[in-house]
């Protein structure tokens, strides 16, 4: 789309730089023909081959649904922000999966699953970090490894996206383009190695070791606690807090976008959780879909009635956050708990997000425009703990308090502390370095006029008459 | 999202109430470990196991697509309404699947499929009603039963959603939060038992008994006729009819939302119809997908050209309704008819919706803002009858008039009358009771200013300049 | 939706006409019971049957995802246009899949796959054109043939949609309703026969014959070059070019719609490319999903950083086009290249779309409001050539320059020239005939006020205050 129509000469220098990069990729890749890149050795015309084909189908379609969550995050977040920052938020939402995919391909996947030996080309690594599978070359150019990568990359992209909402309306795009690489390639991936890549958390000597089925911790809490660090170092938006420390409400610009974004995320979550079995031959997938659905429904229903009983009005934006809170809360335990427990987990998630939003605004006095921290960090931790409480022993040998086992909750608590400390700590370091080098916050002037014009040269709705930038003071 | 930023204390009383509810759930659920909750007894490493895995994949992904239809209904309906009621409609659209899921989990599923013996835990029931499988506990905590529940719950949620559009812009949210529970848990589920749960309609002594493949009657006509009852008891919106009884057009506020919502619904319909086989090993799924596609395309194309030939303009909102009419019309017969018949059914659906909208507005003088009654009730009946006409005997032994059998159309006609009487009758009772107890209609003042501010405390587009509430008189 | 509320009498004459058409369909179809319409002869309860069921699942779900791309094209295009033409564009976007489906069912599919002998009922045809399978009757009323049709029809609909964006804001709706039939039924289908229906391009004596895995040429270049012809015959929008020939930017009206549309397209592309194997038992599907993802991500990332480095701002609309360019570029080779090569292909696609947009506006001086020609035509050609360069020999025996084979690139070049000449030539004829008969361009007055009111009788956002039609001169 030719948004800008002055004559544009391609910058020769940049083309050369990119070409050099492409050349490096080429050199890396050319000696790469190994593994089983077309399935000729992997697929067989028997039951084993059928299982592969079914499970590829299930996992890949699951990955596509998780990809679609990016659209949900974009819509939800943009709707919850003001018109003047809409292009900026959409840009961040769009770019993090793009940049993130390249970063995860080059670096993150190798750090996360190297040494897991789950698939060909993932041989090297230890309990703390992996170092094979980079660039999907060599033995990792294999249909199974690449199937697995496809499912993992969409998860990696989610973590970075979560941060974008919390730091919205005031973070420099330059800082964003850098941090999203580091979150995906390093922070997310190293922790992911500990829990999913065969690392130390998964082998803790309590219960069966820490378990985080689809990533309440590995994805949501990671994103949420990095966001918390970012928000603290950034400071609140101008106008968010009064001189006496009381917060002002800064409503988003499009309630429909919030609701539709939530629908999209809910839809994608049916890939996120059920497909995390990586197998449809594992019939537990039906239970996982249902626990996911019920927890999200319970979270929304609780918040809906709670806001209605409290104020006489139904707060739909908060209700949507209730649904997402329930979904985050069930994500770690979706495979391990029964439907009734999913309802209980979802209700508690609904309570927790209402409490968390209040706590962040009134006690911590931090400014998280979309409620990402309460939704993803707090409910991520809750999801990890819920495994230790509600796992009923019917899947993976995971047994929680309700069936009388006390070991699992210890593993889960260690995991929860670990994810919070790791993500918050590395988040502080990352945003701290950015803050004292290139800077992370736009100027006050840019913030007041909104980021769309200065950072993108266009407003989101050029023809609509807008009542003027809303600065929290009207 | 902290839309409201005054300090909010959690209402202790409500927390206790919810906790008690959670406790009840717990007590119900704890003795629940039975059935085959992880597939260990169900899945086998042979052809039988492969069939299960393939069919789980097909059915669950189908369920996810049907879930996505909720997003379509929300977008379509909201676009067809005025700005001032947008938040309200989105809230209803969002909440009915959430509340509905819980209601169907607790009550509806057991009423509908108890006694069907289709899956473990569904043993008890008779030809009129079922009574097992509640809460998915006991033997119903089984991978197969829960797979089936997942597919059924998204259908149940659809029925309640259909009503929301027809009663939009004037129904109290309190009435909504109650009726959506009853529609999902009782009205939909009991009728569903008759046709899908092994009840009396499916065993009528005409043809092979009444057949409603994916729910032209069971979902769409149920929703449509309950909506008709609601609309009659509610009365038309202020400004819809002039003193002489002639109607005014009240255009929606966003044509793009109407079109996108239709796309979303069409997309989801590929789960609704083809996955209703519950099996991909039933290769008829390809024909079902294509009859679905062609009927929707034919309905849209007919209405598009019809409005163009009649007025010189293409009415895209009506065309979208034509597509949906075609989809509703094919839903009962999607598996039983050939592609050419789907085109004919779709064209007739297109005619029927144009007639139905005119008939409702000019003859019945009822006000259905989104055309839900013409779309879902009338075309639902048409879909049931179309089975008796066009079924070509290639599937399920269902033979219609075109292959010379006259029995099936009798069964279909009985079904059509039954669904209309049941849904309209119970709808009248439900809305009647609500009307004379808590009331169903907002005050004239609220209606004129719109429901968003009084019922939700926010407008949908806080920063956009709106030309003022459109009341049908401009 | 009763947008228009004056009493409407059904035009009896039209009903008769349509009924006659329906009667013809009936006569065509009744002797149609042949093939295997329910799978009874095709499906077997063994490995062969399992393969069919898995591959039906994979292919049909892929088709549904490709269908969803229609929603993406609609949103993307509408967002890139001005408010005053929004209803018109949505109408075109919606109708082309509806009309196109009927045209492809009646005519296109038979022309394209007749003689391919791929499935029952597709026996007759030669190297230039096919002539069996029309209306899916006779032997083509078969579960396999119909499965295949479902996957093909959504591709056919895509080609016509691509044109809609390029000719937007000035093409008469009448011309549109006609050309979309011809593009789908004839132009697309005949070329498709040459490359996918067993025609002469696929059997060229260079390499393994021309290969276009999922349609860089067959879908995208066809749409793009027909669009080029249309744009030339239509001329630019009023206000696009100044008297000195320099172009003006005419920004779209909703950046969020552009981004969301891109997300939807990207999501659908996971059906477009990976499901083009028509088989999940072909485990290469994982590699195809990943090459698709990486090329789209690389295209977006290149354009994002390139615009940032060049202007200090990130142009998100252009970045979205970069993603789509990468996706178009990888489509022909998705199955034949390694992940690293997909990144290189995507980067070059990103360069190419930036160059192409500049070249079209500044050198060719044509007006393509959404950049469809640069995206689909130029990158479609690039995609075809890329196969001849980067195919690594691991799939289908296709070997490009990087593994030292020079034959394939010749076949690809012949294909590229063929698709450009065919689509541009037939496009000129089609639009030329329309231009000198019914006319293709709206009046200057209609163009200035926008097409929505004169052609559809409604504006897209009746309640929002719009700053006035934007004519490129503000």
GROMACS .gro file of N, CA, C and O in nm, chain A residues 1-3 5-8 25-26 29 37-38 43 45-46 50 53-54 56-57 64 67 70-71 75 90-91 94-95 97-99 141 143 146-147 149-150 153 174 177 454-457 460-463 465, chain C residues 47 51 54 75 82-83 249 252-256 260 262-263 266-267 270 280-281 283-284 286 290 293 297 301-302 304-305 308 310 313-314 316 319 321 323 338 340 343 358 361-362 370 392 394 465-467:
model
  400
    1UNK      N    1   0.083  -0.120   0.000
    1UNK     CA    2   0.000   0.000   0.000
    1UNK      C    3   0.086   0.124   0.000
    1UNK      O    4   0.164   0.144   0.093
    2UNK      N    5   0.077   0.205  -0.100
    2UNK     CA    6   0.167   0.321  -0.112
    2UNK      C    7   0.120   0.435  -0.023
    2UNK      O    8   0.069   0.535  -0.070
    3UNK      N    9   0.134   0.417   0.109
    3UNK     CA   10   0.088   0.520   0.201
    3UNK      C   11   0.167   0.648   0.179
    3UNK      O   12   0.116   0.758   0.197
    5UNK      N   13   0.390   0.863  -0.091
    5UNK     CA   14   0.409   0.863  -0.235
    5UNK      C   15   0.517   0.957  -0.285
    5UNK      O   16   0.513   1.001  -0.397
    6UNK      N   17   0.613   0.993  -0.202
    6UNK     CA   18   0.726   1.063  -0.262
    6UNK      C   19   0.822   0.957  -0.316
    6UNK      O   20   0.822   0.842  -0.272
    7UNK      N   21   0.902   0.998  -0.410
    7UNK     CA   22   0.987   0.898  -0.474
    7UNK      C   23   1.084   0.840  -0.371
    7UNK      O   24   1.149   0.911  -0.297
    8UNK      N   25   1.091   0.707  -0.368
    8UNK     CA   26   1.173   0.642  -0.268
    8UNK      C   27   1.283   0.563  -0.337
    8UNK      O   28   1.257   0.473  -0.414
   25UNK      N   29   2.328  -1.685   0.582
   25UNK     CA   30   2.225  -1.789   0.596
   25UNK      C   31   2.253  -1.902   0.497
   25UNK      O   32   2.249  -2.021   0.531
   26UNK      N   33   2.285  -1.862   0.377
   26UNK     CA   34   2.311  -1.959   0.272
   26UNK      C   35   2.425  -2.052   0.310
   26UNK      O   36   2.416  -2.174   0.297
   29UNK      N   37   2.335  -2.291   0.563
   29UNK     CA   38   2.230  -2.386   0.528
   29UNK      C   39   2.274  -2.489   0.425
   29UNK      O   40   2.226  -2.601   0.425
   37UNK      N   41   1.415  -3.495   0.553
   37UNK     CA   42   1.339  -3.374   0.520
   37UNK      C   43   1.209  -3.400   0.445
   37UNK      O   44   1.132  -3.305   0.425
   38UNK      N   45   1.184  -3.521   0.399
   38UNK     CA   46   1.059  -3.543   0.326
   38UNK      C   47   0.977  -3.658   0.383
   38UNK      O   48   0.871  -3.690   0.330
   43UNK      N   49   0.794  -4.199   0.755
   43UNK     CA   50   0.660  -4.249   0.730
   43UNK      C   51   0.662  -4.393   0.681
   43UNK      O   52   0.745  -4.431   0.599
   45UNK      N   53   0.380  -4.727   0.575
   45UNK     CA   54   0.241  -4.749   0.535
   45UNK      C   55   0.172  -4.849   0.628
   45UNK      O   56   0.117  -4.950   0.585
   46UNK      N   57   0.177  -4.817   0.758
   46UNK     CA   58   0.118  -4.907   0.857
   46UNK      C   59   0.066  -4.824   0.974
   46UNK      O   60   0.058  -4.702   0.964
   50UNK      N   61   0.031  -4.419   1.020
   50UNK     CA   62  -0.097  -4.352   1.042
   50UNK      C   63  -0.091  -4.261   1.164
   50UNK      O   64  -0.141  -4.150   1.163
   53UNK      N   65   0.082  -3.946   1.075
   53UNK     CA   66   0.001  -3.856   0.992
   53UNK      C   67  -0.110  -3.790   1.073
   53UNK      O   68  -0.137  -3.670   1.059
   54UNK      N   69  -0.175  -3.868   1.158
   54UNK     CA   70  -0.282  -3.811   1.242
   54UNK      C   71  -0.224  -3.705   1.335
   54UNK      O   72  -0.281  -3.596   1.351
   56UNK      N   73   0.060  -3.537   1.312
   56UNK     CA   74   0.102  -3.418   1.237
   56UNK      C   75  -0.019  -3.328   1.211
   56UNK      O   76  -0.013  -3.207   1.227
   57UNK      N   77  -0.128  -3.389   1.166
   57UNK     CA   78  -0.248  -3.312   1.137
   57UNK      C   79  -0.295  -3.234   1.259
   57UNK      O   80  -0.318  -3.113   1.255
   64UNK      N   81  -0.165  -2.367   1.389
   64UNK     CA   82  -0.229  -2.260   1.312
   64UNK      C   83  -0.329  -2.183   1.400
   64UNK      O   84  -0.340  -2.061   1.391
   67UNK      N   85  -0.135  -1.958   1.615
   67UNK     CA   86  -0.096  -1.842   1.535
   67UNK      C   87  -0.207  -1.738   1.534
   67UNK      O   88  -0.184  -1.618   1.546
   70UNK      N   89  -0.245  -1.442   1.770
   70UNK     CA   90  -0.180  -1.313   1.744
   70UNK      C   91  -0.281  -1.209   1.698
   70UNK      O   92  -0.275  -1.093   1.737
   71UNK      N   93  -0.374  -1.252   1.614
   71UNK     CA   94  -0.480  -1.160   1.571
   71UNK      C   95  -0.565  -1.118   1.690
   71UNK      O   96  -0.609  -1.003   1.701
   75UNK      N   97  -0.618  -0.734   1.829
   75UNK     CA   98  -0.748  -0.668   1.833
   75UNK      C   99  -0.785  -0.626   1.975
   75UNK      O  100  -0.829  -0.514   1.999
   90UNK      N  101  -0.088  -0.193   1.682
   90UNK     CA  102  -0.102  -0.293   1.577
   90UNK      C  103   0.034  -0.330   1.518
   90UNK      O  104   0.061  -0.446   1.487
   91UNK      N  105   0.120  -0.231   1.502
   91UNK     CA  106   0.253  -0.258   1.448
   91UNK      C  107   0.329  -0.353   1.539
   91UNK      O  108   0.387  -0.453   1.493
   94UNK      N  109   0.182  -0.693   1.524
   94UNK     CA  110   0.212  -0.764   1.400
   94UNK      C  111   0.358  -0.807   1.395
   94UNK      O  112   0.391  -0.918   1.358
   95UNK      N  113   0.447  -0.715   1.436
   95UNK     CA  114   0.588  -0.745   1.417
   95UNK      C  115   0.641  -0.849   1.514
   95UNK      O  116   0.735  -0.920   1.482
   97UNK      N  117   0.541  -1.136   1.609
   97UNK     CA  118   0.546  -1.274   1.561
   97UNK      C  119   0.642  -1.287   1.443
   97UNK      O  120   0.705  -1.391   1.425
   98UNK      N  121   0.654  -1.181   1.364
   98UNK     CA  122   0.744  -1.188   1.249
   98UNK      C  123   0.890  -1.192   1.293
   98UNK      O  124   0.967  -1.282   1.257
   99UNK      N  125   0.927  -1.092   1.371
   99UNK     CA  126   1.065  -1.087   1.420
   99UNK      C  127   1.091  -1.207   1.510
   99UNK      O  128   1.197  -1.271   1.502
  141UNK      N  129   1.684  -3.057   0.993
  141UNK     CA  130   1.603  -3.045   0.871
  141UNK      C  131   1.533  -3.179   0.853
  141UNK      O  132   1.570  -3.261   0.770
  143UNK      N  133   1.132  -3.383   0.906
  143UNK     CA  134   0.988  -3.354   0.913
  143UNK      C  135   0.935  -3.350   1.055
  143UNK      O  136   0.847  -3.269   1.087
  146UNK      N  137   1.077  -3.034   1.245
  146UNK     CA  138   1.018  -2.912   1.191
  146UNK      C  139   0.870  -2.902   1.226
  146UNK      O  140   0.818  -2.793   1.251
  147UNK      N  141   0.801  -3.016   1.234
  147UNK     CA  142   0.664  -3.016   1.285
  147UNK      C  143   0.663  -2.959   1.427
  147UNK      O  144   0.583  -2.873   1.462
  149UNK      N  145   0.891  -2.769   1.569
  149UNK     CA  146   0.926  -2.626   1.565
  149UNK      C  147   0.805  -2.541   1.534
  149UNK      O  148   0.784  -2.437   1.597
  150UNK      N  149   0.725  -2.585   1.440
  150UNK     CA  150   0.607  -2.507   1.401
  150UNK      C  151   0.515  -2.485   1.520
  150UNK      O  152   0.460  -2.377   1.540
  153UNK      N  153   0.708  -2.237   1.778
  153UNK     CA  154   0.734  -2.097   1.742
  153UNK      C  155   0.612  -2.010   1.770
  153UNK      O  156   0.626  -1.894   1.809
  174UNK      N  157   1.170   0.165   1.872
  174UNK     CA  158   1.305   0.110   1.862
  174UNK      C  159   1.330   0.008   1.973
  174UNK      O  160   1.385  -0.101   1.950
  177UNK      N  161   1.146  -0.311   1.899
  177UNK     CA  162   1.203  -0.396   1.794
  177UNK      C  163   1.322  -0.475   1.847
  177UNK      O  164   1.354  -0.582   1.797
  454UNK      N  165   0.411   1.038   1.509
  454UNK     CA  166   0.557   1.046   1.511
  454UNK      C  167   0.627   0.915   1.474
  454UNK      O  168   0.733   0.920   1.410
  455UNK      N  169   0.574   0.802   1.511
  455UNK     CA  170   0.647   0.677   1.486
  455UNK      C  171   0.604   0.607   1.358
  455UNK      O  172   0.672   0.516   1.311
  456UNK      N  173   0.488   0.643   1.304
  456UNK     CA  174   0.438   0.571   1.186
  456UNK      C  175   0.389   0.663   1.075
  456UNK      O  176   0.359   0.616   0.965
  457UNK      N  177   0.377   0.790   1.105
  457UNK     CA  178   0.341   0.883   0.999
  457UNK      C  179   0.197   0.876   0.953
  457UNK      O  180   0.159   0.932   0.850
  460UNK      N  181  -0.471   0.598   1.267
  460UNK     CA  182  -0.538   0.472   1.239
  460UNK      C  183  -0.666   0.492   1.158
  460UNK      O  184  -0.705   0.405   1.081
  461UNK      N  185  -0.730   0.605   1.177
  461UNK     CA  186  -0.860   0.629   1.113
  461UNK      C  187  -0.858   0.768   1.049
  461UNK      O  188  -0.921   0.861   1.100
  462UNK      N  189  -0.788   0.781   0.937
  462UNK     CA  190  -0.763   0.917   0.885
  462UNK      C  191  -0.888   0.996   0.851
  462UNK      O  192  -0.884   1.118   0.847
  463UNK      N  193  -0.999   0.929   0.824
  463UNK     CA  194  -1.117   1.003   0.780
  463UNK      C  195  -1.221   1.028   0.889
  463UNK      O  196  -1.313   1.106   0.871
  465UNK      N  197  -1.383   1.158   1.236
  465UNK     CA  198  -1.364   1.271   1.326
  465UNK      C  199  -1.353   1.218   1.468
  465UNK      O  200  -1.442   1.148   1.518
  995UNK      N  201  -0.567  -4.990   0.655
  995UNK     CA  202  -0.472  -4.880   0.639
  995UNK      C  203  -0.514  -4.788   0.524
  995UNK      O  204  -0.510  -4.665   0.537
  999UNK      N  205  -0.586  -4.389   0.560
  999UNK     CA  206  -0.519  -4.285   0.483
  999UNK      C  207  -0.621  -4.190   0.421
  999UNK      O  208  -0.605  -4.068   0.423
 1002UNK      N  209  -0.769  -3.966   0.701
 1002UNK     CA  210  -0.672  -3.864   0.746
 1002UNK      C  211  -0.657  -3.756   0.640
 1002UNK      O  212  -0.657  -3.636   0.670
 1023UNK      N  213  -1.112  -0.758   0.451
 1023UNK     CA  214  -1.075  -0.664   0.555
 1023UNK      C  215  -0.956  -0.579   0.512
 1023UNK      O  216  -0.956  -0.457   0.529
 1030UNK      N  217  -1.097   0.423   0.084
 1030UNK     CA  218  -1.160   0.532   0.157
 1030UNK      C  219  -1.301   0.494   0.204
 1030UNK      O  220  -1.365   0.405   0.147
 1031UNK      N  221  -1.345   0.561   0.308
 1031UNK     CA  222  -1.476   0.532   0.367
 1031UNK      C  223  -1.585   0.525   0.260
 1031UNK      O  224  -1.670   0.436   0.263
 1197UNK      N  225  -0.040   1.020  -0.257
 1197UNK     CA  226  -0.080   0.910  -0.169
 1197UNK      C  227  -0.228   0.927  -0.136
 1197UNK      O  228  -0.275   1.038  -0.109
 1200UNK      N  229  -0.568   0.469   0.309
 1200UNK     CA  230  -0.689   0.395   0.343
 1200UNK      C  231  -0.754   0.452   0.467
 1200UNK      O  232  -0.699   0.540   0.533
 1201UNK      N  233  -0.871   0.400   0.501
 1201UNK     CA  234  -0.944   0.463   0.611
 1201UNK      C  235  -0.933   0.391   0.744
 1201UNK      O  236  -0.981   0.442   0.845
 1202UNK      N  237  -0.868   0.273   0.747
 1202UNK     CA  238  -0.864   0.202   0.874
 1202UNK      C  239  -0.742   0.109   0.876
 1202UNK      O  240  -0.744   0.001   0.817
 1203UNK      N  241  -0.637   0.153   0.944
 1203UNK     CA  242  -0.513   0.076   0.950
 1203UNK      C  243  -0.534  -0.058   1.020
 1203UNK      O  244  -0.477  -0.160   0.980
 1204UNK      N  245  -0.617  -0.058   1.122
 1204UNK     CA  246  -0.643  -0.183   1.194
 1204UNK      C  247  -0.702  -0.290   1.104
 1204UNK      O  248  -0.669  -0.408   1.115
 1208UNK      N  249  -0.544  -0.656   1.056
 1208UNK     CA  250  -0.624  -0.776   1.085
 1208UNK      C  251  -0.645  -0.858   0.958
 1208UNK      O  252  -0.640  -0.981   0.962
 1210UNK      N  253  -0.443  -0.886   0.716
 1210UNK     CA  254  -0.318  -0.958   0.692
 1210UNK      C  255  -0.306  -1.080   0.783
 1210UNK      O  256  -0.265  -1.188   0.740
 1211UNK      N  257  -0.341  -1.062   0.909
 1211UNK     CA  258  -0.343  -1.178   1.000
 1211UNK      C  259  -0.434  -1.288   0.944
 1211UNK      O  260  -0.399  -1.406   0.945
 1214UNK      N  261  -0.273  -1.455   0.648
 1214UNK     CA  262  -0.159  -1.537   0.691
 1214UNK      C  263  -0.212  -1.668   0.749
 1214UNK      O  264  -0.162  -1.779   0.718
 1215UNK      N  265  -0.312  -1.658   0.833
 1215UNK     CA  266  -0.375  -1.777   0.894
 1215UNK      C  267  -0.426  -1.871   0.784
 1215UNK      O  268  -0.399  -1.992   0.786
 1218UNK      N  269  -0.191  -2.105   0.583
 1218UNK     CA  270  -0.153  -2.236   0.638
 1218UNK      C  271  -0.243  -2.347   0.585
 1218UNK      O  272  -0.211  -2.465   0.598
 1228UNK      N  273  -0.199  -3.568   0.451
 1228UNK     CA  274  -0.117  -3.554   0.571
 1228UNK      C  275  -0.027  -3.674   0.587
 1228UNK      O  276   0.065  -3.672   0.670
 1229UNK      N  277  -0.053  -3.778   0.508
 1229UNK     CA  278   0.041  -3.891   0.510
 1229UNK      C  279   0.170  -3.854   0.438
 1229UNK      O  280   0.267  -3.929   0.443
 1231UNK      N  281   0.443  -3.640   0.499
 1231UNK     CA  282   0.488  -3.567   0.618
 1231UNK      C  283   0.562  -3.438   0.585
 1231UNK      O  284   0.592  -3.358   0.674
 1232UNK      N  285   0.590  -3.416   0.459
 1232UNK     CA  286   0.651  -3.288   0.419
 1232UNK      C  287   0.564  -3.169   0.460
 1232UNK      O  288   0.610  -3.055   0.456
 1234UNK      N  289   0.489  -3.055   0.730
 1234UNK     CA  290   0.547  -2.971   0.836
 1234UNK      C  291   0.646  -2.871   0.778
 1234UNK      O  292   0.647  -2.754   0.815
 1238UNK      N  293   0.629  -2.450   0.768
 1238UNK     CA  294   0.738  -2.368   0.821
 1238UNK      C  295   0.799  -2.279   0.714
 1238UNK      O  296   0.829  -2.161   0.741
 1241UNK      N  297   0.558  -1.996   0.684
 1241UNK     CA  298   0.566  -1.903   0.797
 1241UNK      C  299   0.690  -1.816   0.786
 1241UNK      O  300   0.684  -1.692   0.797
 1245UNK      N  301   0.718  -1.412   0.746
 1245UNK     CA  302   0.783  -1.336   0.854
 1245UNK      C  303   0.902  -1.258   0.800
 1245UNK      O  304   0.924  -1.142   0.839
 1249UNK      N  305   0.950  -0.859   0.808
 1249UNK     CA  306   1.062  -0.806   0.885
 1249UNK      C  307   1.152  -0.720   0.797
 1249UNK      O  308   1.195  -0.611   0.838
 1250UNK      N  309   1.178  -0.765   0.676
 1250UNK     CA  310   1.260  -0.684   0.586
 1250UNK      C  311   1.196  -0.547   0.563
 1250UNK      O  312   1.260  -0.444   0.577
 1252UNK      N  313   0.967  -0.393   0.734
 1252UNK     CA  314   0.959  -0.316   0.858
 1252UNK      C  315   1.089  -0.242   0.886
 1252UNK      O  316   1.091  -0.121   0.903
 1253UNK      N  317   1.201  -0.315   0.888
 1253UNK     CA  318   1.329  -0.250   0.915
 1253UNK      C  319   1.369  -0.158   0.801
 1253UNK      O  320   1.427  -0.052   0.823
 1256UNK      N  321   1.191   0.153   0.838
 1256UNK     CA  322   1.240   0.222   0.957
 1256UNK      C  323   1.375   0.287   0.933
 1256UNK      O  324   1.399   0.403   0.967
 1258UNK      N  325   1.500   0.374   0.654
 1258UNK     CA  326   1.494   0.475   0.549
 1258UNK      C  327   1.428   0.604   0.596
 1258UNK      O  328   1.470   0.713   0.560
 1261UNK      N  329   1.051   0.584   1.049
 1261UNK     CA  330   0.917   0.541   1.089
 1261UNK      C  331   0.892   0.400   1.036
 1261UNK      O  332   0.945   0.363   0.933
 1262UNK      N  333   0.809   0.325   1.107
 1262UNK     CA  334   0.770   0.193   1.057
 1262UNK      C  335   0.637   0.208   0.984
 1262UNK      O  336   0.538   0.252   1.042
 1264UNK      N  337   0.342   0.037   0.868
 1264UNK     CA  338   0.283  -0.092   0.896
 1264UNK      C  339   0.200  -0.144   0.778
 1264UNK      O  340   0.199  -0.265   0.750
 1267UNK      N  341   0.445  -0.287   0.557
 1267UNK     CA  342   0.498  -0.407   0.620
 1267UNK      C  343   0.403  -0.525   0.601
 1267UNK      O  344   0.446  -0.638   0.574
 1269UNK      N  345   0.202  -0.562   0.354
 1269UNK     CA  346   0.222  -0.604   0.216
 1269UNK      C  347   0.350  -0.683   0.199
 1269UNK      O  348   0.357  -0.774   0.116
 1271UNK      N  349   0.467  -0.892   0.422
 1271UNK     CA  350   0.433  -1.027   0.466
 1271UNK      C  351   0.362  -1.102   0.354
 1271UNK      O  352   0.394  -1.217   0.322
 1286UNK      N  353   1.415  -2.549   0.150
 1286UNK     CA  354   1.444  -2.564   0.293
 1286UNK      C  355   1.407  -2.436   0.368
 1286UNK      O  356   1.392  -2.329   0.306
 1288UNK      N  357   1.581  -2.225   0.545
 1288UNK     CA  358   1.669  -2.109   0.523
 1288UNK      C  359   1.638  -2.043   0.390
 1288UNK      O  360   1.642  -1.921   0.377
 1291UNK      N  361   1.350  -1.808   0.403
 1291UNK     CA  362   1.384  -1.676   0.458
 1291UNK      C  363   1.441  -1.589   0.347
 1291UNK      O  364   1.404  -1.471   0.333
 1306UNK      N  365   0.685   0.116  -0.609
 1306UNK     CA  366   0.748   0.236  -0.662
 1306UNK      C  367   0.742   0.236  -0.814
 1306UNK      O  368   0.703   0.336  -0.876
 1309UNK      N  369   0.386   0.305  -0.953
 1309UNK     CA  370   0.338   0.441  -0.933
 1309UNK      C  371   0.418   0.544  -1.011
 1309UNK      O  372   0.363   0.638  -1.067
 1310UNK      N  373   0.551   0.526  -1.012
 1310UNK     CA  374   0.638   0.630  -1.067
 1310UNK      C  375   0.674   0.606  -1.212
 1310UNK      O  376   0.701   0.701  -1.286
 1318UNK      N  377  -0.456  -0.103  -0.362
 1318UNK     CA  378  -0.411  -0.191  -0.253
 1318UNK      C  379  -0.276  -0.256  -0.281
 1318UNK      O  380  -0.230  -0.338  -0.203
 1340UNK      N  381   1.574  -2.790  -0.343
 1340UNK     CA  382   1.695  -2.861  -0.301
 1340UNK      C  383   1.691  -3.010  -0.331
 1340UNK      O  384   1.776  -3.085  -0.284
 1342UNK      N  385   1.487  -3.236  -0.233
 1342UNK     CA  386   1.439  -3.329  -0.130
 1342UNK      C  387   1.292  -3.365  -0.149
 1342UNK      O  388   1.239  -3.448  -0.075
 1413UNK      N  389  -1.928   1.043   1.223
 1413UNK     CA  390  -1.901   1.168   1.152
 1413UNK      C  391  -1.770   1.152   1.076
 1413UNK      O  392  -1.665   1.124   1.136
 1414UNK      N  393  -1.779   1.168   0.946
 1414UNK     CA  394  -1.664   1.150   0.858
 1414UNK      C  395  -1.618   1.288   0.812
 1414UNK      O  396  -1.700   1.378   0.792
 1415UNK      N  397  -1.488   1.303   0.796
 1415UNK     CA  398  -1.435   1.435   0.764
 1415UNK      C  399  -1.466   1.477   0.620
 1415UNK      O  400  -1.424   1.582   0.576
   0.00000   0.00000   0.00000
